[in-house]
């Protein structure tokens, strides 16, 4: 398992950057069934985002031990904020690669802004900072990411595979995962049960 650098092309903001993607009930790809995705980057080259509601069975402290950031006997002494960080299955692409989505109060050499309030860092330095109490105020650990080729996401949206809405920090970093899909839909005024009944009908 490695923390890998993410390469970005254009830094120009797209209309989809910082948006949430909410999978429609008829989504055929089981990787994205009932998912809420935070879209970090979108351009003519493709798109990248992180699934926000697929928790991993591993804890953040266990992950730090696996990556040799801390020793196993140091896990109990982690700052409370570090102990509360959730580890998510960020998507089906490069699942051995780690990314930290976080608030903009931490900036490292490889930190990349993804919105006005949020950043992403994909090196082990941020894990060391978090373990030492020097990390961002809010953070979420992602293993893997969701990726789309040029024009692919636009086509999926046009075919009603995804709903979109603006993201907020509270939704992205909310640690209550089990009903995040339903709550995001409810915030849009959509009844998930009604959406399920109507999907696939003209």
Phi, psi and omega in degrees: 000130183229153168266119186245153178285145177255129179263133178239145175274253183291142176266004178294138180282137175259161178296342179264348178300135178077011178265159170265140170253128179243119184294133175285154185300335181270014178304124185277331182283112184295341176298335186242013179301123177057037180262154169243124185240134172267120183271116184270325186212136178213130179204186178293345179276346182138199183213157180216139177204180181231133174290132185259355186226040174231080183295145175267151181289346182275144176272162180297320180294320177297323179295319178299322178293316180300324182272005180061029174282323175226163173272157185302326181283354178266350185300324183291341182262008178299146174304147183304321180299321179293321181294336184270355182289131179269154177249123184246151167280098188291343180159174186277357183263130176049060186291349175270002182257137184253145177222143174246118173268128190208167176291161190276016178271005172234129177227117176251180183299328183252012180290136181236124175295137176243348173201185180293336184244346188237150179227170176224136176231134186236035175233163185290345181303321182291328178293320176297318180298316180297317182294337181258008178079016181251011185274187180291159179294321180231137183203156175217134181267130180243132172252111186085174179208168175259132182226149179229143176283177181305125176077351186293313182294318179301320179294317180296322178293317181295334178269015177063033175279336183225145163262154177232149173202159179297144177268152171234156178304319184298323178287315184298314187264002178301123184276354176276106191264325195303324182240024182298320179302311181294321182291323178295316177299318180298324179294340177267002181079024183247129175274115182303323180295318180293320179299318180297319181293326187270345183296137180086358178252145179284000000 
